[in-house]
Short mmCIF file of C-alpha atoms in Angstrom, two decimals:
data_model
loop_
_atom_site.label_atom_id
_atom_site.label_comp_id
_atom_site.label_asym_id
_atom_site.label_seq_id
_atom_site.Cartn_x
_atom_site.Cartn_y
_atom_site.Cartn_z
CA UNK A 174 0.00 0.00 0.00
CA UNK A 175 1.71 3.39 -0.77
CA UNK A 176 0.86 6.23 2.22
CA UNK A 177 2.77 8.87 0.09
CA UNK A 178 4.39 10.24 -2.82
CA UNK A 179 7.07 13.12 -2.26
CA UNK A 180 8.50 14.32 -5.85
CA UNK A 181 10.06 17.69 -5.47
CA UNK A 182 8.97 18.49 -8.84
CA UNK A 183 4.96 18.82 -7.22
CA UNK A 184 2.97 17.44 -4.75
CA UNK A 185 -0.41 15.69 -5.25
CA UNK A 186 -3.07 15.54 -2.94
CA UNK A 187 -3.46 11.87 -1.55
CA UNK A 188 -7.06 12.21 -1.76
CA UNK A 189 -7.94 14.17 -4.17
CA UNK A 190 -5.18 13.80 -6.78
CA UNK A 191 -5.30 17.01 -7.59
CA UNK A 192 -1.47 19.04 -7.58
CA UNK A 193 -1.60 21.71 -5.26
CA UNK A 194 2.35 22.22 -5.09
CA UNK A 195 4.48 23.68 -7.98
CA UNK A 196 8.32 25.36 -8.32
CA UNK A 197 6.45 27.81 -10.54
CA UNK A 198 4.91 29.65 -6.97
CA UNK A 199 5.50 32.83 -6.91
CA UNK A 200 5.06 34.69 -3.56
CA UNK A 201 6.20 33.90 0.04
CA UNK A 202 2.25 34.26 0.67
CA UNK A 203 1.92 31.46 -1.94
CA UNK A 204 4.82 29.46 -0.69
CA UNK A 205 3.42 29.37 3.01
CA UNK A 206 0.34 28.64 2.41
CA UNK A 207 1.19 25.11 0.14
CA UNK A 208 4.03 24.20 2.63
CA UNK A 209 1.21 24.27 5.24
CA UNK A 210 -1.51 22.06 2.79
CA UNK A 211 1.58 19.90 2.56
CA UNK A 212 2.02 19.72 6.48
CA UNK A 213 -1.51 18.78 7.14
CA UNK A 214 -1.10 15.98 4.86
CA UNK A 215 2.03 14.32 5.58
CA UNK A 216 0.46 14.86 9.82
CA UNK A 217 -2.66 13.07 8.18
CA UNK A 218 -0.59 10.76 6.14
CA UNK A 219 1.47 9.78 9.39
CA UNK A 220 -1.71 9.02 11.98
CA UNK A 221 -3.05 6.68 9.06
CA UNK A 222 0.17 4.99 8.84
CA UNK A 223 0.24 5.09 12.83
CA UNK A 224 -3.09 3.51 13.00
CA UNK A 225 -2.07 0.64 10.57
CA UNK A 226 1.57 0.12 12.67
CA UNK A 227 -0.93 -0.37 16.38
CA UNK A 228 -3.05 -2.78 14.22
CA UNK A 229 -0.40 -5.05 12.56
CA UNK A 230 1.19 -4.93 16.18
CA UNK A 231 -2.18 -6.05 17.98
CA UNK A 232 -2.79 -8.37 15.32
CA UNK A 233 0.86 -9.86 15.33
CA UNK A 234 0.46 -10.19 19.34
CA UNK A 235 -2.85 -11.85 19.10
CA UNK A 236 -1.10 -14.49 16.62
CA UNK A 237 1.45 -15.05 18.68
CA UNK A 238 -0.91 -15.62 22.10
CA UNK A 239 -3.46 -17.50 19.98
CA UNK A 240 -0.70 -20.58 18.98
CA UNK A 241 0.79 -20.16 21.74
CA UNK A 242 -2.74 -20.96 23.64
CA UNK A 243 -3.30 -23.87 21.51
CA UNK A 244 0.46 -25.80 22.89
#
């Protein structure tokens, strides 16, 4: 499963698709305000991959107790 894409040449929205990042920005004001976009996703990006980490843990734990219930 791919959480996300970082290509300096853009950034694409990981739900949307849609580019909101380009080298071709032309103000600070412009600059800020995509960096920020691009915060909020990678901080959404990293409490989905988070979430899937506790799971695989919990799930890998449960494994283990479950053969080691059936010795």
């Amino acid at each position: 499963m791919k959480l996300a894409v970082i290509d300096g040449s853009g950034y694409v929205d990981g739900e949307t698709g849609i580019p909101f990042m380009s080298p071709l920005l032309v103000t600070n004001g412009e600059v800020d305000h995509y960096i920020e976009r691009y915060k909020e996703e990678l901080d959404r990006v990293g409490a989905k991959a988070k979430r899937a980490l506790k799971r695989a843990n919990k799930e890998t734990l449960d494994s283990i107790g479950e053969r080691r219930g059936s010795k």
